[in-house]
Tab-separated table of C-alpha atoms in Angstrom:
chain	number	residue	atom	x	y	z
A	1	UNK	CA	-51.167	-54.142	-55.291
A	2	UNK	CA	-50.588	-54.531	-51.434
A	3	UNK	CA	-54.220	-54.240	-50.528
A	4	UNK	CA	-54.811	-57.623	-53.043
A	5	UNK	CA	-52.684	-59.286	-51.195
A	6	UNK	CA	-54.387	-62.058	-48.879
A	7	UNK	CA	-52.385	-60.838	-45.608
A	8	UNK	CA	-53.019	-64.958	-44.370
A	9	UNK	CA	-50.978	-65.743	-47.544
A	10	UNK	CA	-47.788	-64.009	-46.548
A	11	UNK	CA	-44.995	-65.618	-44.267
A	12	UNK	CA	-43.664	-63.209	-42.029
A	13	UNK	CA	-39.303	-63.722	-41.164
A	14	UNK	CA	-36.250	-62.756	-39.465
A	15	UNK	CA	-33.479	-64.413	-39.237
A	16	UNK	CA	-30.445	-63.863	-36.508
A	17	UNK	CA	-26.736	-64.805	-37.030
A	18	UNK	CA	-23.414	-65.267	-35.660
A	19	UNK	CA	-20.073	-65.745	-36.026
A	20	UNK	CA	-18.804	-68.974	-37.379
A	21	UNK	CA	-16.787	-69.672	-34.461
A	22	UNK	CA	-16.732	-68.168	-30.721
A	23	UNK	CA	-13.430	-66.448	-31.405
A	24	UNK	CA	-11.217	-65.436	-34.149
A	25	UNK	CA	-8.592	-67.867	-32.581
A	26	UNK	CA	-10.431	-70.932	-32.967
A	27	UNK	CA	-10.301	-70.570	-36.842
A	28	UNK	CA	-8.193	-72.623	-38.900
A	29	UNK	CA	-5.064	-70.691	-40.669
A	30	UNK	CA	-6.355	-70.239	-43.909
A	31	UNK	CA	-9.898	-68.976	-42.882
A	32	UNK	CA	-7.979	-66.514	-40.532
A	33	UNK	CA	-6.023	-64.879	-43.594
A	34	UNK	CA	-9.265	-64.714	-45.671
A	35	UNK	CA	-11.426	-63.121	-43.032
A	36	UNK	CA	-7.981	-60.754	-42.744
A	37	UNK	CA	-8.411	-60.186	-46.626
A	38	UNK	CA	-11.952	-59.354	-46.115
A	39	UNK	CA	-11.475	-57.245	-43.177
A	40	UNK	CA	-9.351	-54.945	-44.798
A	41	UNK	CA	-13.003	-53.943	-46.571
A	42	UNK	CA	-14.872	-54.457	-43.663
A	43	UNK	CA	-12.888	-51.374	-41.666
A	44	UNK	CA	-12.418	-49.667	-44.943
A	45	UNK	CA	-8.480	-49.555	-45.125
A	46	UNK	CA	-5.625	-50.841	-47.063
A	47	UNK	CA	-3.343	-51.121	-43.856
A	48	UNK	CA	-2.198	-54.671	-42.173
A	49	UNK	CA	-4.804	-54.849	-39.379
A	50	UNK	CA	-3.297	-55.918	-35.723
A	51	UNK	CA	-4.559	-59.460	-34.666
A	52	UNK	CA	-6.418	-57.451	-31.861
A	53	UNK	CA	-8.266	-55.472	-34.484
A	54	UNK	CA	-8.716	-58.802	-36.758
A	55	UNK	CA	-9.878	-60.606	-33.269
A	56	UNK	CA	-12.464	-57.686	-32.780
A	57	UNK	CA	-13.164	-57.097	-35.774
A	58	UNK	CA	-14.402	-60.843	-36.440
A	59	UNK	CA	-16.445	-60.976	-33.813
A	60	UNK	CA	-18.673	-57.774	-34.175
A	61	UNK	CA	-18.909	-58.310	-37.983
A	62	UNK	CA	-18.306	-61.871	-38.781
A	63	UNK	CA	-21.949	-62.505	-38.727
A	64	UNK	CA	-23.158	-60.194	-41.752
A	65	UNK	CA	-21.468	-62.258	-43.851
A	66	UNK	CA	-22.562	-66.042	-44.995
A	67	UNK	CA	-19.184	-67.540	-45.139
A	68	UNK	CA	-18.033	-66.325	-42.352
A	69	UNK	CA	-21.363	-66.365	-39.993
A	70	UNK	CA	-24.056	-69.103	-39.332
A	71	UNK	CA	-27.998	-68.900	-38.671
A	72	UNK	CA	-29.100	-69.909	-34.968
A	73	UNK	CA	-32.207	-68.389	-35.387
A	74	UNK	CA	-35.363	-67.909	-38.011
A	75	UNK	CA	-38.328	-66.470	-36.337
A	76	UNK	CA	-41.701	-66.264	-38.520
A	77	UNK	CA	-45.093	-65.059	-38.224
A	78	UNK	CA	-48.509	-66.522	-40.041
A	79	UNK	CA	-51.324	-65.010	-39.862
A	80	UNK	CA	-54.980	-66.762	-39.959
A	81	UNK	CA	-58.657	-65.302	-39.156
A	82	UNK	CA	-60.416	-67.081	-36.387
A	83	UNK	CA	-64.277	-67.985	-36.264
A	84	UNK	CA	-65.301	-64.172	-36.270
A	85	UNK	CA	-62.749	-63.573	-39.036
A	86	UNK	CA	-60.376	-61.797	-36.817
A	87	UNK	CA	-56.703	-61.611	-37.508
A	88	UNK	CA	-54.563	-63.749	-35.472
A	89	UNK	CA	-50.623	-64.205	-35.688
A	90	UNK	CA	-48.859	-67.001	-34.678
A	91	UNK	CA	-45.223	-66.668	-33.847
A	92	UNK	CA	-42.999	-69.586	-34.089
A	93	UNK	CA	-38.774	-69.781	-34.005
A	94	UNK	CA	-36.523	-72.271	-35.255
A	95	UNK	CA	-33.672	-71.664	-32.619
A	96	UNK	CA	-30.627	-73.871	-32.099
A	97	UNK	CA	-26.572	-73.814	-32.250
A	98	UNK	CA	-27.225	-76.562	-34.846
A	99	UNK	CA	-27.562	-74.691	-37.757
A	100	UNK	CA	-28.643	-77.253	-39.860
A	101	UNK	CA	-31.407	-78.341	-37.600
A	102	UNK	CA	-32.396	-74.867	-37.773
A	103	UNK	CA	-32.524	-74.677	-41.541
A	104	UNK	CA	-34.551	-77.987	-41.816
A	105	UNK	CA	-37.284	-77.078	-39.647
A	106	UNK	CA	-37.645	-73.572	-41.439
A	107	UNK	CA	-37.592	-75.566	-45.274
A	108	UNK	CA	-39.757	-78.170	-43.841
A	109	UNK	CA	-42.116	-75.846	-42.949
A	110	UNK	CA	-41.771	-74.128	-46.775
A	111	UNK	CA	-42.232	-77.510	-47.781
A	112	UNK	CA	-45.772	-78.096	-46.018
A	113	UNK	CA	-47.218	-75.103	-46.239
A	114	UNK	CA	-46.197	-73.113	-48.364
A	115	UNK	CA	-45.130	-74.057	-51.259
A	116	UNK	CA	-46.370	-72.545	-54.161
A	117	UNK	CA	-44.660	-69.189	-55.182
A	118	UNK	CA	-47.814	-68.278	-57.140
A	119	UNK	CA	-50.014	-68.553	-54.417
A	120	UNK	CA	-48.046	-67.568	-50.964
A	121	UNK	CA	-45.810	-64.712	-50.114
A	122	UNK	CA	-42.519	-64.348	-47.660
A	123	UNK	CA	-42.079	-60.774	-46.126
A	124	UNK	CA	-39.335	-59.579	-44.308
A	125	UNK	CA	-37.557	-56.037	-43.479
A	126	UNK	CA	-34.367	-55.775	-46.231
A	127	UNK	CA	-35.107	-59.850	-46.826
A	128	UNK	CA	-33.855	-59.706	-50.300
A	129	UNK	CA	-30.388	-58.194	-49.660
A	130	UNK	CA	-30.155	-60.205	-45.934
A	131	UNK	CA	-32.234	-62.626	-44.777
A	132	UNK	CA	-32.783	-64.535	-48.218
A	133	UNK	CA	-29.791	-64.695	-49.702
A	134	UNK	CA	-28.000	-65.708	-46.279
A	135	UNK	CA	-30.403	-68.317	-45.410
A	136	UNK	CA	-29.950	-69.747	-49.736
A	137	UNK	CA	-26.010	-69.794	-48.954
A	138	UNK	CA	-26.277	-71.543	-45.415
A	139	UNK	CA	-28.200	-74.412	-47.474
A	140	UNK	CA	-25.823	-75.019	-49.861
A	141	UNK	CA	-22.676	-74.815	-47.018
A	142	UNK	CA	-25.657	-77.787	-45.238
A	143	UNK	CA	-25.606	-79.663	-48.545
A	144	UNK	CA	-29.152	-78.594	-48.625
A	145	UNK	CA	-32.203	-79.113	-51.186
A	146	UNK	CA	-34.349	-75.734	-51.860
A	147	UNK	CA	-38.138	-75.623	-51.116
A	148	UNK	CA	-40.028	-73.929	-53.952
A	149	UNK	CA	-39.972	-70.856	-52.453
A	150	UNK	CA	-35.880	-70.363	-52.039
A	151	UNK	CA	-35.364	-71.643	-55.394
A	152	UNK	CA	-34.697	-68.422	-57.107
A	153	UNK	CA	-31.329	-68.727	-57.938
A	154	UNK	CA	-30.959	-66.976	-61.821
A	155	UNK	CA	-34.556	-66.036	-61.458
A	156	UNK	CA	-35.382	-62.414	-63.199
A	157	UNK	CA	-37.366	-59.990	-60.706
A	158	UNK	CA	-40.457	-60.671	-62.079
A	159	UNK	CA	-40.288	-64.669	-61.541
A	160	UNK	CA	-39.582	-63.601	-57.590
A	161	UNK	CA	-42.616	-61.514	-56.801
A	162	UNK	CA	-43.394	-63.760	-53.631
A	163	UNK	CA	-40.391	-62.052	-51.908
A	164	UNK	CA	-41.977	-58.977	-49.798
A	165	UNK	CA	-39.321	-56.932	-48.750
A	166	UNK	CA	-40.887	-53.773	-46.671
A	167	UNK	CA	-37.958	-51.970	-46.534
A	168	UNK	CA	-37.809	-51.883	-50.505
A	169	UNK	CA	-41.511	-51.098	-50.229
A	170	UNK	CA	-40.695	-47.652	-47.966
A	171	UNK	CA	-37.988	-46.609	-50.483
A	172	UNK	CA	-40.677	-45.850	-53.358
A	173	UNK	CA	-37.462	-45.663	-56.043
A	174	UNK	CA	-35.360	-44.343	-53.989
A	175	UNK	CA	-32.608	-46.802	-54.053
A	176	UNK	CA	-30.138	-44.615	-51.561
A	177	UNK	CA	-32.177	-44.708	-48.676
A	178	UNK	CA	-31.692	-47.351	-45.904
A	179	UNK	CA	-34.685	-46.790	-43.229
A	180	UNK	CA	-34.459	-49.245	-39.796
A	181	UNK	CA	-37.379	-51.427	-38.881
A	182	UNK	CA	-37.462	-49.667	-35.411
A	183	UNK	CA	-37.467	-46.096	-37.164
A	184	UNK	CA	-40.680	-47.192	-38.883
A	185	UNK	CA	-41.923	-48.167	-35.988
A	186	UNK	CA	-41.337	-44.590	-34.348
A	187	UNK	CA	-43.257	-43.205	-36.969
A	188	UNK	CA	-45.947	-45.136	-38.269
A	189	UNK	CA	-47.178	-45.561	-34.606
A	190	UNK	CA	-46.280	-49.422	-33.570
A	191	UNK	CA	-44.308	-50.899	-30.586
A	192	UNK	CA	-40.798	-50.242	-31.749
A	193	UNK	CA	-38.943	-54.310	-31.553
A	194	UNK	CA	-36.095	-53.176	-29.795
A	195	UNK	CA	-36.581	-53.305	-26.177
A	196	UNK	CA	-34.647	-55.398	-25.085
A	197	UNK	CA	-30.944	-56.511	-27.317
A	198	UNK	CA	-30.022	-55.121	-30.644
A	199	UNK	CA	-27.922	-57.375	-33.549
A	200	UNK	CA	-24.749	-55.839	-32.208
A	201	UNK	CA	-25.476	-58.251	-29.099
A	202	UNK	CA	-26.924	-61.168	-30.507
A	203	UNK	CA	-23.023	-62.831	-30.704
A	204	UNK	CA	-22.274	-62.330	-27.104
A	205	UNK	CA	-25.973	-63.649	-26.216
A	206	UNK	CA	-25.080	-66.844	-28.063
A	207	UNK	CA	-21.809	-67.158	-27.050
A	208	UNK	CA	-20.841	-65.774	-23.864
A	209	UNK	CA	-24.437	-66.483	-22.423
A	210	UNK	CA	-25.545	-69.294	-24.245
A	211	UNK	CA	-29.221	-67.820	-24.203
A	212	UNK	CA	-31.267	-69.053	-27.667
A	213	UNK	CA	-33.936	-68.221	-25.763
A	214	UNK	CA	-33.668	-64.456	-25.091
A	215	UNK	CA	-32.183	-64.426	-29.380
A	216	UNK	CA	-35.488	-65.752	-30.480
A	217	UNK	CA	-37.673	-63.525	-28.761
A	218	UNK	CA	-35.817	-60.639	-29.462
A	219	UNK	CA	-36.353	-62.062	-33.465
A	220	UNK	CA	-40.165	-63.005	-32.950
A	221	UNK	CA	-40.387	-59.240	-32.029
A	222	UNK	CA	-38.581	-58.328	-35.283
A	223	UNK	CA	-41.403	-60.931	-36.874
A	224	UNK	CA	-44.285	-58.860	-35.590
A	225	UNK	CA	-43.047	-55.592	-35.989
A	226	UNK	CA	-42.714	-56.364	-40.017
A	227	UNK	CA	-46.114	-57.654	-39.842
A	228	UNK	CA	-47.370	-54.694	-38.376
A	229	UNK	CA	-45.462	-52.409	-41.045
A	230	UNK	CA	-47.428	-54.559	-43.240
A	231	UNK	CA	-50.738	-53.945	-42.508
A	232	UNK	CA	-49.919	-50.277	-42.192
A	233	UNK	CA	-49.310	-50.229	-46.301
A	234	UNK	CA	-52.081	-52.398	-46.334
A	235	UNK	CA	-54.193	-49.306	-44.434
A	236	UNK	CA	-55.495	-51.365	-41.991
A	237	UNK	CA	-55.858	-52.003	-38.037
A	238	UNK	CA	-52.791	-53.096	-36.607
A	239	UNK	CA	-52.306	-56.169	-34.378
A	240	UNK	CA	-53.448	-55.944	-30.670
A	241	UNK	CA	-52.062	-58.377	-27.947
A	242	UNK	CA	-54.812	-60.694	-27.626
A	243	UNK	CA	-54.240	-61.155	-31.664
A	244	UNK	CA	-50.780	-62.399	-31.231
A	245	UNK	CA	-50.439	-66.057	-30.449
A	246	UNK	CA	-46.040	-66.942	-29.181
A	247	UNK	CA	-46.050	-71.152	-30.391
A	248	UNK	CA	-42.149	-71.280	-28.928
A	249	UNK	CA	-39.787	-73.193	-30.608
């Protein structure tokens, strides 16, 4: 099925989050005893948590979760062939502490160019347990209209086909097995995307450093490495440098 797949039909994505709020502090009462409710899952104990452990705790897990996180970042890739039918990939972010602004340019770009789920594809590494559902839930907290291609709320598996997810691809059935975008990288023989910060910092790159620059290259990188995974089930060449074009943001 893969290798029928028009490769400058698919969207490559990442997205990056953060916490809602710099610190656990600056929440209001009532979202500090929920995120204390959902910490107790979080660390895996029925014990009252300290507020230092609910204060750390927030801010190094906070962002996995859409009501307690928020999107400053969605990276994607498109590919197109040039005059000598070439692949070429452009990379583009949508990067801002304005979360909405962030959504609108991503949906806006849905909206132009790709928007027919019959026709175009969005890929992503573990998209359709993260990056999708996430980015869905951020639009209605924005008061946000779907594009086509996010309206999949109800939808049964076979009515959301244009969702890619390469991680589900590796698992071939096996539904236990959780395998890192940077481990497939390691062994399918493309540059690994973690050389310079890892999700763990992404928080304290946004907040302590206030560097949206340095966040979306570190998730264009994520971008290209899924497109390369891609054309390795596809069985064919990867992506050299001169191939990948870096639009900004």
């Amino acid at each position: 099925m893969l290798e029928q797949i028009d490769i400058a039909n698919v969207l490559f994505l990442d997205i990056e989050t953060v916490s809602g709020q710099a610190a656990f502090d600056n929440l209001n009462e009532d979202v500090q005893a929920l995120w204390a409710h959902k910490a107790r899952s979080v660390l895996r104990t029925t014990e009252e948590i300290s507020e230092e452990d609910l204060a750390a705790s927030y801010l190094d897990r906070a962002a996995i979760f859409a009501e307690f996180g928020k999107i400053v970042c969605i990276s994607v890739g498109a590919i197109h062939r040039d005059k000598d039918k070439r692949l070429k990939v452009r990379l583009k972010s949508f990067a801002s502490a304005d979360e909405g602004e962030v959504l609108k340019g991503f949906s806006e770009l849905l909206g132009q160019y790709y928007n027919n789920p019959s026709k175009y594809f969005l890929c992503g590494h573990n998209i359709k347990e993260f990056d999708i559902p996430y980015v869905c839930r951020r639009m209605i907290v924005n008061s946000m209209s779907f594009p086509k291609m996010l309206d999949i709320a109800g939808k049964k598996p076979w009515e959301t086909k244009h969702l890619l997810d390469t991680m589900e691809l590796w698992k071939f059935g096996d539904r236990k097995s959780y395998t890192s975008l940077k481990l497939l990288a390691a062994t399918l023989g493309f540059p690994s995307p973690k050389d310079d910060i890892d999700g763990s910092m992404v928080g304290r790159v946004f907040w302590d450093d206030d560097d949206i620059d340095r966040i979306a290259h570190y998730c264009e990188k994520d971008v290209l490495a899924t497109a390369q995974l891609f054309l390795r089930f596809q069985l064919a060449p990867l992506l050299e440098e001169d191939q990948i074009d870096h639009v900004g943001r």
